[in-house]
mmCIF file of C-alpha atoms in Angstrom:
data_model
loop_
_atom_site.group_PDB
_atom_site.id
_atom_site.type_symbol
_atom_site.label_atom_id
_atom_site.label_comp_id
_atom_site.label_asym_id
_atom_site.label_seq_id
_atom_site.Cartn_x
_atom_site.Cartn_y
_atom_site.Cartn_z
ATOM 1 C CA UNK D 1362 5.370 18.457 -15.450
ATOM 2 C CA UNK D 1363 3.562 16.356 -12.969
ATOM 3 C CA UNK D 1364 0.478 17.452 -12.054
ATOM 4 C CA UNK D 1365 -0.352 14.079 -10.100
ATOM 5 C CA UNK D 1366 2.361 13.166 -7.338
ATOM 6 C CA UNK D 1367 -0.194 12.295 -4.663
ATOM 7 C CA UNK D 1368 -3.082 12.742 -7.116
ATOM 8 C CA UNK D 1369 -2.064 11.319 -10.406
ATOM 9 C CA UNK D 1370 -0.914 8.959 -12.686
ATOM 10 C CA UNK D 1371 2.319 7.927 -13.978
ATOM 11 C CA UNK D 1372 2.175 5.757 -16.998
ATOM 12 C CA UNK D 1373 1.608 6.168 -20.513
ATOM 13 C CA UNK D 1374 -2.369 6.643 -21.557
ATOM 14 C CA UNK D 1375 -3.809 5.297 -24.470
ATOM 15 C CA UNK D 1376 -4.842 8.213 -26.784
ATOM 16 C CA UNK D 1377 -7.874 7.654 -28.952
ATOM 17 C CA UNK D 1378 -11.606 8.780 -28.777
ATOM 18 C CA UNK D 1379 -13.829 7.473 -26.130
ATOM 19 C CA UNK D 1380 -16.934 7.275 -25.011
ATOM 20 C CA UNK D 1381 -18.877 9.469 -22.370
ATOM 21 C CA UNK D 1382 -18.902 7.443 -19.518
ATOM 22 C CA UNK D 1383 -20.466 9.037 -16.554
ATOM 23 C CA UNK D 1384 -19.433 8.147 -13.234
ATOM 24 C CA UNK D 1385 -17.342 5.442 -13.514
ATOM 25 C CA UNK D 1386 -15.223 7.893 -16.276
ATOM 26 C CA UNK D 1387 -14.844 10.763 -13.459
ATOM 27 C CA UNK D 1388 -13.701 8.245 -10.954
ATOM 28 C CA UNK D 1389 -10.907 7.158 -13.418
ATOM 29 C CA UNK D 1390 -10.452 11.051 -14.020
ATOM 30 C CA UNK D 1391 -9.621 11.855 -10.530
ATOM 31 C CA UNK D 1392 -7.941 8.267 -9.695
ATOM 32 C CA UNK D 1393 -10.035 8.102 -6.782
ATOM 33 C CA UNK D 1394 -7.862 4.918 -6.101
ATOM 34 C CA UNK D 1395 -4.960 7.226 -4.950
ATOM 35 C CA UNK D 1396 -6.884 8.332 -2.044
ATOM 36 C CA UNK D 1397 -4.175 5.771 -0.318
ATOM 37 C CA UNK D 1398 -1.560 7.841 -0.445
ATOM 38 C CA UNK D 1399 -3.036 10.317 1.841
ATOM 39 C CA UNK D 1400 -5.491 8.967 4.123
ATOM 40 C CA UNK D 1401 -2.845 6.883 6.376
ATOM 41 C CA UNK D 1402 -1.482 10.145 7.539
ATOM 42 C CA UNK D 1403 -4.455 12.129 8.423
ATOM 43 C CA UNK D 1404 -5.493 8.620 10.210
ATOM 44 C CA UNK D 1405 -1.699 8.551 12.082
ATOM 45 C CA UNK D 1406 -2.694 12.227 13.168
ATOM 46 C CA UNK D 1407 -6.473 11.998 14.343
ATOM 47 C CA UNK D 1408 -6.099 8.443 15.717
ATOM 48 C CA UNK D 1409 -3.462 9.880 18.102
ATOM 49 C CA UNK D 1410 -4.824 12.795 19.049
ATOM 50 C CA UNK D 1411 -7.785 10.255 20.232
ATOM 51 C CA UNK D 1412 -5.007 8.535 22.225
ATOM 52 C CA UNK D 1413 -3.883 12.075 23.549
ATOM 53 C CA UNK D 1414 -7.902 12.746 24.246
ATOM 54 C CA UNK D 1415 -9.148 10.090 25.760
ATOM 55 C CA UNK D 1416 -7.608 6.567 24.330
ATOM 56 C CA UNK D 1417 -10.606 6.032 22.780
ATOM 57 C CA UNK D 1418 -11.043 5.441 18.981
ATOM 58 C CA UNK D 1419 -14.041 7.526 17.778
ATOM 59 C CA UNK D 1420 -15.465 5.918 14.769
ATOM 60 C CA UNK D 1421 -17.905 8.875 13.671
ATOM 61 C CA UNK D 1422 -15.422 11.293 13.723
ATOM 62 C CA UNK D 1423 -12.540 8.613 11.609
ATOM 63 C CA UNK D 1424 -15.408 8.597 8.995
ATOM 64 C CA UNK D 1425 -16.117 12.200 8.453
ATOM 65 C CA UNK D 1426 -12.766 12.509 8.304
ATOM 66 C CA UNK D 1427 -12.459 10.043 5.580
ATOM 67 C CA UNK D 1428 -15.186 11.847 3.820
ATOM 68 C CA UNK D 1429 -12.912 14.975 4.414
ATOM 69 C CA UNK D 1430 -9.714 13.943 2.906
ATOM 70 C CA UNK D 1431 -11.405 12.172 -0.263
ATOM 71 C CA UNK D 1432 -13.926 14.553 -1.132
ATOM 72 C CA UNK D 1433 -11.157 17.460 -1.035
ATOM 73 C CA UNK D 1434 -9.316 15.613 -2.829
ATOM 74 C CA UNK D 1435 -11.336 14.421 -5.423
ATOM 75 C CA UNK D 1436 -12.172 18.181 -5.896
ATOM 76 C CA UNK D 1437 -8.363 18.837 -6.111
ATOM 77 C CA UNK D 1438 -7.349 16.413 -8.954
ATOM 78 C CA UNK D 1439 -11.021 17.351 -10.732
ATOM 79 C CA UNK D 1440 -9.959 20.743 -10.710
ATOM 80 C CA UNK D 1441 -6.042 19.544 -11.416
ATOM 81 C CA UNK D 1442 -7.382 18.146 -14.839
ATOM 82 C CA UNK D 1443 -9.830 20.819 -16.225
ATOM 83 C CA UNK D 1444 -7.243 23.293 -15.662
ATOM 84 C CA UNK D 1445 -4.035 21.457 -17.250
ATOM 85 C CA UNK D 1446 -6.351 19.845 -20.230
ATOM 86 C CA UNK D 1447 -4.438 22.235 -22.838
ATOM 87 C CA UNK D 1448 -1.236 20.883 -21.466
ATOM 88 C CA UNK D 1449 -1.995 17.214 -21.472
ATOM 89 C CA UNK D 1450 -3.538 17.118 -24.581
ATOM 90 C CA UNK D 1451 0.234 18.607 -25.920
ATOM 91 C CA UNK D 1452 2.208 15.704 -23.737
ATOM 92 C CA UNK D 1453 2.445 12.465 -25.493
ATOM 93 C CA UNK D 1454 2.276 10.654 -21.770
ATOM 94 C CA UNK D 1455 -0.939 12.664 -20.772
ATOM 95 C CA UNK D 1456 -2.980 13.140 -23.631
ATOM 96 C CA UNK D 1457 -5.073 9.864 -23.464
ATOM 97 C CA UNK D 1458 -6.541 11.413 -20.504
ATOM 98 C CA UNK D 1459 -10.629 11.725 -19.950
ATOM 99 C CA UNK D 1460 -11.377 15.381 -20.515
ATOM 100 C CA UNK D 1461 -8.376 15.382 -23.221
ATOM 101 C CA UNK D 1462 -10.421 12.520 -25.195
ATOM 102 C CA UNK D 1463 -13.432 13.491 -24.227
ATOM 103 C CA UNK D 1464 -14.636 10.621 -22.417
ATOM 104 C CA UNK D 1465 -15.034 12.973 -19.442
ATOM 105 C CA UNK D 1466 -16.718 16.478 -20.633
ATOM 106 C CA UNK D 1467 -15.331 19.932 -19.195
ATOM 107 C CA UNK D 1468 -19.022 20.357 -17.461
ATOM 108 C CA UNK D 1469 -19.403 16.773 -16.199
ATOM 109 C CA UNK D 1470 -15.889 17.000 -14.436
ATOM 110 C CA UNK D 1471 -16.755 20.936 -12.919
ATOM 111 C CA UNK D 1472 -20.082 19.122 -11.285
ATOM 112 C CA UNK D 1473 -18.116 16.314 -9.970
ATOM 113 C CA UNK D 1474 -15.648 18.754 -8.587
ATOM 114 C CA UNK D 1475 -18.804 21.006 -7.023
ATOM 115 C CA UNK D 1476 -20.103 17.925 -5.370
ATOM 116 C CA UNK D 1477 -16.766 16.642 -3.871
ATOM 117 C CA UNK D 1478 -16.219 20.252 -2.026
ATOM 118 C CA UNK D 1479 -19.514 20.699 -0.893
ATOM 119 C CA UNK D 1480 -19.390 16.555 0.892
ATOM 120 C CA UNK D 1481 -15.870 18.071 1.941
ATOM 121 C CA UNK D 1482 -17.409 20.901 3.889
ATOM 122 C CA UNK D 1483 -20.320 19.604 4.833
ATOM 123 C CA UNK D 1484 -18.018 16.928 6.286
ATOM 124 C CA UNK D 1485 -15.814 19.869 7.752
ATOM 125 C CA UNK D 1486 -18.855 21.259 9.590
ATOM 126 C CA UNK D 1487 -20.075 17.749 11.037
ATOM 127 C CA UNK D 1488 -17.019 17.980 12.856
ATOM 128 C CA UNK D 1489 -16.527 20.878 14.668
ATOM 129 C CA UNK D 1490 -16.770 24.882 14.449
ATOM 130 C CA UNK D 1491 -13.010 25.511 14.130
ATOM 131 C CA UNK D 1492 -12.948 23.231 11.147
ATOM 132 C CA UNK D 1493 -15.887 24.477 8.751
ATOM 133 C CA UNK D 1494 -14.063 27.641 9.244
ATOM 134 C CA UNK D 1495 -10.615 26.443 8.321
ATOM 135 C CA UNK D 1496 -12.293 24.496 5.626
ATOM 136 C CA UNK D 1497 -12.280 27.279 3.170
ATOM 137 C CA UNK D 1498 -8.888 27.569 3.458
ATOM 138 C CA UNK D 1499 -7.740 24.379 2.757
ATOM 139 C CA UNK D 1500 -9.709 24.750 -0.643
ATOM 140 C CA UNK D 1501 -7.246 27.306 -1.956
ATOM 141 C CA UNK D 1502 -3.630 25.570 -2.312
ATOM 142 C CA UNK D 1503 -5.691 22.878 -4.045
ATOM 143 C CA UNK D 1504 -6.658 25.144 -6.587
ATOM 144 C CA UNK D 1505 -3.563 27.432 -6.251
ATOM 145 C CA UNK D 1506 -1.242 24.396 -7.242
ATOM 146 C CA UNK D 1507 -2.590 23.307 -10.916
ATOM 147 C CA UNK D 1508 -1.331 27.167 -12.356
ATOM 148 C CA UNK D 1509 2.106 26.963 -10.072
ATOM 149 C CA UNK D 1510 3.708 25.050 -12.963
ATOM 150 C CA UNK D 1511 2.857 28.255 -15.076
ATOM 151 C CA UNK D 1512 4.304 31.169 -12.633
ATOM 152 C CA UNK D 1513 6.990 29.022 -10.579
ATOM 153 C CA UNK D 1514 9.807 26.606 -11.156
ATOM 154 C CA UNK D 1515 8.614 25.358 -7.606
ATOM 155 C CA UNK D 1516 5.201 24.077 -8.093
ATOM 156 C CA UNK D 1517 5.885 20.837 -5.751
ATOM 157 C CA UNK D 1518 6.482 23.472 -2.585
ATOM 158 C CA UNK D 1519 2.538 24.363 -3.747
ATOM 159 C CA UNK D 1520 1.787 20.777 -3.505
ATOM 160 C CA UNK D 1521 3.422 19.526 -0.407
ATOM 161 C CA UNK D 1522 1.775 22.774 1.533
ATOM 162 C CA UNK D 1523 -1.568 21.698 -0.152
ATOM 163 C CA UNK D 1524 -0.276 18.049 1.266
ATOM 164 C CA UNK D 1525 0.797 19.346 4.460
ATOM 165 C CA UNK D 1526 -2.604 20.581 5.458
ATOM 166 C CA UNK D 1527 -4.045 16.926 5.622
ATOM 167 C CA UNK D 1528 -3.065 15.788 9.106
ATOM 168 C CA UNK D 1529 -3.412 19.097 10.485
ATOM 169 C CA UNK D 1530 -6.785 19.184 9.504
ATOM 170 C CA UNK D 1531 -7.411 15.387 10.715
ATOM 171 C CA UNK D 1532 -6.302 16.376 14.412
ATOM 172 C CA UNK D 1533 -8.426 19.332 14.511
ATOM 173 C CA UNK D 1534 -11.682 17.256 13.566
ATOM 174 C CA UNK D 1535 -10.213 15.483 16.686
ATOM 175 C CA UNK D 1536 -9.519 17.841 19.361
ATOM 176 C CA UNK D 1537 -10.925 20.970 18.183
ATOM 177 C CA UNK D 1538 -7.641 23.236 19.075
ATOM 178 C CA UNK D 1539 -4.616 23.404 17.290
ATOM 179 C CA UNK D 1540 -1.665 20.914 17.632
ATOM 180 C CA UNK D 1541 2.357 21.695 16.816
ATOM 181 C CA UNK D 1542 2.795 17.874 16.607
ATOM 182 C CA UNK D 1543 0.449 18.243 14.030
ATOM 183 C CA UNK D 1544 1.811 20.480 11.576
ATOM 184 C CA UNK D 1545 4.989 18.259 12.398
ATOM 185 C CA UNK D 1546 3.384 15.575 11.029
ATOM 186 C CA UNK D 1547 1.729 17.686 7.758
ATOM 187 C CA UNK D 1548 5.083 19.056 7.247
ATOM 188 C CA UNK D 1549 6.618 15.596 7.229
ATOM 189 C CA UNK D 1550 4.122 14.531 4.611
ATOM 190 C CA UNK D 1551 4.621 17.843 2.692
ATOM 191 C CA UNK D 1552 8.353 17.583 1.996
ATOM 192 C CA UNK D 1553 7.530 14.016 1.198
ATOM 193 C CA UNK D 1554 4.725 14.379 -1.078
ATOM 194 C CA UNK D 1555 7.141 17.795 -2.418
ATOM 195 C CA UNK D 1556 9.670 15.374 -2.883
ATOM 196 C CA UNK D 1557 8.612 12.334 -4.931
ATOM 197 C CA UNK D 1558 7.113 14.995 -7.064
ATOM 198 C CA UNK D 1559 10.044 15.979 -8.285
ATOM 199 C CA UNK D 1560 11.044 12.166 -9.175
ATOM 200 C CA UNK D 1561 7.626 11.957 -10.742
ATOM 201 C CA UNK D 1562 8.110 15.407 -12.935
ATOM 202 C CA UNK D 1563 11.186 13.900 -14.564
ATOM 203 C CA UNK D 1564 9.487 11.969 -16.851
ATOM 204 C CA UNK D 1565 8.016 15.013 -18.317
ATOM 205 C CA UNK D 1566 11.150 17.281 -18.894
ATOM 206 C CA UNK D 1567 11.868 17.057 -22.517
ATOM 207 C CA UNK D 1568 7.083 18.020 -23.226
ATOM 208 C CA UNK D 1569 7.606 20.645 -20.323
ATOM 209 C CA UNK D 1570 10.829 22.342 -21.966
ATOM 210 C CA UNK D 1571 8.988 22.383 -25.075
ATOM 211 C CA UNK D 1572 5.824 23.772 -23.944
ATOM 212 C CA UNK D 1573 6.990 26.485 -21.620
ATOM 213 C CA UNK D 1574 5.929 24.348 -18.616
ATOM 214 C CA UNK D 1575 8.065 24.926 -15.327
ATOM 215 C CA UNK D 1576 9.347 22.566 -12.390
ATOM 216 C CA UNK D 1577 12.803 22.101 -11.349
ATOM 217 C CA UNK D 1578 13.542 19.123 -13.659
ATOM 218 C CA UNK D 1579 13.042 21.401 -16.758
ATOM 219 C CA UNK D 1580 14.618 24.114 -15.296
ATOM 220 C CA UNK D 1581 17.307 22.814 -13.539
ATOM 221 C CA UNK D 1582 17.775 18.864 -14.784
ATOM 222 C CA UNK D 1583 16.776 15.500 -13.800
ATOM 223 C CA UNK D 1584 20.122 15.144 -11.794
ATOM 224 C CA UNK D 1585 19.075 17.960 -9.964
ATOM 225 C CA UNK D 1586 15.606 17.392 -9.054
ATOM 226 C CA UNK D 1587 17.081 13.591 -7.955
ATOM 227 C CA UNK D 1588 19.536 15.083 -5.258
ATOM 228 C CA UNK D 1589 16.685 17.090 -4.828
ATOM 229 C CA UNK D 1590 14.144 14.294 -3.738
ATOM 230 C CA UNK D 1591 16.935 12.610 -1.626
ATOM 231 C CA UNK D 1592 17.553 15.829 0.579
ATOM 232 C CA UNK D 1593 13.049 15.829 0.599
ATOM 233 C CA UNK D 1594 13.482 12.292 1.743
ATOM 234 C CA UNK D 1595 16.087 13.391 4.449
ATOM 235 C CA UNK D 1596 14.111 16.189 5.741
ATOM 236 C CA UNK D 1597 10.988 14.120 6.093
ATOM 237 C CA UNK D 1598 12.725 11.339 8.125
ATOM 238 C CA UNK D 1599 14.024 14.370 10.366
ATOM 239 C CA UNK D 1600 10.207 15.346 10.782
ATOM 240 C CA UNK D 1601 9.171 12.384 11.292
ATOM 241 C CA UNK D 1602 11.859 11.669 14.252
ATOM 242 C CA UNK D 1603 10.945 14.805 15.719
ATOM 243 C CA UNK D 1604 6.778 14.284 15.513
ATOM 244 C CA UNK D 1605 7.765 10.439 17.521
ATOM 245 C CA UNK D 1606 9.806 12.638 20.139
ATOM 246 C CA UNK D 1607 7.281 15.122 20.855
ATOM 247 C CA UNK D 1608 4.109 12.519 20.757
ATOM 248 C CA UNK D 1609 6.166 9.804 23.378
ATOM 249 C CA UNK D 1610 5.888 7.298 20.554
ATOM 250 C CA UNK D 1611 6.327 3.801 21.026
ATOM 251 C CA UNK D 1612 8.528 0.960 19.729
ATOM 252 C CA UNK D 1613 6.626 0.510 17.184
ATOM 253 C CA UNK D 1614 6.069 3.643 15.600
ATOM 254 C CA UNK D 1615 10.070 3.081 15.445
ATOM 255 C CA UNK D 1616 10.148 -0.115 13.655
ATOM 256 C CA UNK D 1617 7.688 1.958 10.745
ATOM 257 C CA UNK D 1618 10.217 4.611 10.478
ATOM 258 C CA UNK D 1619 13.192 2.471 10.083
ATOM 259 C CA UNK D 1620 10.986 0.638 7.709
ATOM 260 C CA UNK D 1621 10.159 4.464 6.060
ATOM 261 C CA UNK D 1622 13.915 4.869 5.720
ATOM 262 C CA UNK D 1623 14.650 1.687 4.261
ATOM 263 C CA UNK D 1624 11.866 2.142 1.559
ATOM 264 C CA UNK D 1625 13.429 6.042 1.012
ATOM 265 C CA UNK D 1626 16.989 4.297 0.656
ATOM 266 C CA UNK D 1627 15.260 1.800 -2.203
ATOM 267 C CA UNK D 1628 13.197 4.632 -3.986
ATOM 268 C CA UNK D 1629 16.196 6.547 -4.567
ATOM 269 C CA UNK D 1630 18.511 3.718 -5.675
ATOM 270 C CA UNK D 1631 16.183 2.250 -8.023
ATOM 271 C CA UNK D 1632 15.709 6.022 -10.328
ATOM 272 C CA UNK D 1633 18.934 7.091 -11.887
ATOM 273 C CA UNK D 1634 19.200 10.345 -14.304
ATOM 274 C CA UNK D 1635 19.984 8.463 -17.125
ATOM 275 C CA UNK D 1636 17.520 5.646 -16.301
ATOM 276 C CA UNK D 1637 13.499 6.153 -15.813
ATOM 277 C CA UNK D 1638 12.488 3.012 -16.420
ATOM 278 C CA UNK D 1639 11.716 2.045 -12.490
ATOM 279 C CA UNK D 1640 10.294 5.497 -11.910
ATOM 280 C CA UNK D 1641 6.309 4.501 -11.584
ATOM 281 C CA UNK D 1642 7.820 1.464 -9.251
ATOM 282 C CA UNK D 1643 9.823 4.376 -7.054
ATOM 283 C CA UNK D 1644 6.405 6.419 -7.488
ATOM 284 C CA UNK D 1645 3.445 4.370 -6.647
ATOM 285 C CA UNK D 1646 4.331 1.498 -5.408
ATOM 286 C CA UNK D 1647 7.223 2.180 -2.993
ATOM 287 C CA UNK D 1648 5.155 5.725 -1.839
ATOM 288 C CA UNK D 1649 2.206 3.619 -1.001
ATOM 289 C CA UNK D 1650 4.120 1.209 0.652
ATOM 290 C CA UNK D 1651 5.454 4.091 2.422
ATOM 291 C CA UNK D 1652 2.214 5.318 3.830
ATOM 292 C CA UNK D 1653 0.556 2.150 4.548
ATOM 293 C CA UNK D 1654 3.574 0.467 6.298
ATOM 294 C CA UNK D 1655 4.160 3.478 8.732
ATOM 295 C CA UNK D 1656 0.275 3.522 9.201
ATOM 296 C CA UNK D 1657 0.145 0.096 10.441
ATOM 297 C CA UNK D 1658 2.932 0.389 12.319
ATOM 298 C CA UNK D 1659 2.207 3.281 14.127
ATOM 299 C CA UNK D 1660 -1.660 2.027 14.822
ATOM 300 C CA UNK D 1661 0.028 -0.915 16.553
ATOM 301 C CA UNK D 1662 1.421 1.239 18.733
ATOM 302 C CA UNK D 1663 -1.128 3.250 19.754
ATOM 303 C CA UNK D 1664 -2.821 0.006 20.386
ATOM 304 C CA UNK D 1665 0.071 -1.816 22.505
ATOM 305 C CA UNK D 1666 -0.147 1.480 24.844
ATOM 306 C CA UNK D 1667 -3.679 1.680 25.500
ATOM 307 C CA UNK D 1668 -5.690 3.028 22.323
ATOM 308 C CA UNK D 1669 -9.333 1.014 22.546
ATOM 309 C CA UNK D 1670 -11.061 0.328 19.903
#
């Protein structure tokens, strides 16, 4: 099953020894690359909360943030890999990853997983009481998630809550206080993140089936995870409707969310059951496209009504 929508990686590895390769190997372990997919929503939520605050872009705090949604992260997929290892190494698709080959060692990657959640909350307590002591908190759906596939047929409802805690996070470091249009937002990018991880997890059926792995692909069928992505993507353009109603968004944010629903309508024409062979296209590209477009969009618009730099 996918261990990876939001974290991951979707294509076929090359399986073969390698060599130890320090840093550079745990940065390729964690795809530290795929930070994109969720940094333009925690940036959507603290940038307006700024607006709501005082229309003033705070640079200090958009870092630390920053260092708050890579370095927990980075300690997510770290821990993601150490603790599915066993099951890559038995899945044809996974098992040319780093601590499967060895390029990455079991100690090296649980280091590099220490260090990201200690930047994450010292980050977390740069920013404000009420998130140092949320921080801990976040830690535990990241952790939580890996073993879902081994309990639960529903281990993408483990990652889109994990997901979902991203922009509610990023308007706390803001404001300090909690936010409903926040958790809008998180829940938006849950059921989306929940979502295209079902697409994702179809490539894995026939290696999960086999191996006693569970998701809703290999329990249910690819058909069924499909229509169950499409009703994700439906859901999250509801959320996302409601979080522009409730934050008095501008024109603008509405030209990214038409452009969100056109790139949902693409994603889900483009991956058929019978037909994977688009499905890293549906995946990475059209989901980053997805983030980054709306991002932009939605930046211009706090910018056209009075967001200074």
């Amino acid at each position: 099953m996918s261990s990876d929508a939001m974290l991951g990686n979707g294509s076929a590895e090359p399986v073969g020894p390698r060599k130890r390769g320090g840093v550079p190997a745990f940065l390729r372990l964690v795809m530290i690359e795929h930070s994109v997919f969720a940094l333009p929503f925690a940036y959507i939520a603290s940038l307006t909360a700024m607006f709501q605050t005082d229309r003033r872009i705070h640079w200090w705090t958009l870092l630390l943030v920053t260092v708050c949604m890579v370095g927990l992260r980075t300690f997510a997929m770290a821990c993601n890999r150490i603790i599915d290892r066993e099951i890559d190494a038995r899945n044809p698709r996974t098992a040319g990853r780093e601590l499967v080959t060895g390029a990455v060692s079991v100690r090296s990657a649980w280091t590099g997983a220490g260090i990201a959640v200690v930047v994450f909350l010292g980050a977390a307590a740069l920013l404000n009481p009420l998130c140092l002591a949320l921080a801990p908190l976040a830690v535990v759906p990241m952790v939580v998630y890996p073993y879902g596939k081994r309990f639960t047929n529903f281990p993408h409802a483990i990652l889109g809550l994990a997901q979902a805690i991203g922009p509610v996070g990023a308007w706390l470091a803001v404001t300090g206080e909690w936010s409903w249009d926040a958790v809008v937002l998180g829940l938006a990018v849950g059921v989306w993140i929940g979502g295209f991880d079902l697409i994702f997890a179809c490539q894995d059926v026939q290696a999960d089936r086999a191996h006693g792995v569970m998701s809703v692909p290999a329990r249910f069928g690819i058909p069924a995870a499909l229509w169950g992505a499409r009703g994700s993507a439906v859901v999250t353009t509801g959320l996302l409707v409601w979080y522009a109603l409730a934050t008095g968004a501008g024109v603008f944010f509405w030209v990214g969310l038409a452009v969100v629903v056109v790139a949902f309508c693409y994603e889900h024409t483009i991956v058929k059951p019978h037909d994977l062979s688009r499905l890293n296209r549906a995946f990475f590209t059209t989901n980053g496209f997805i983030g980054i477009s709306l991002f932009v969009c939605a930046l211009l618009d706090l910018l056209v009504r009075g967001l200074a730099p």
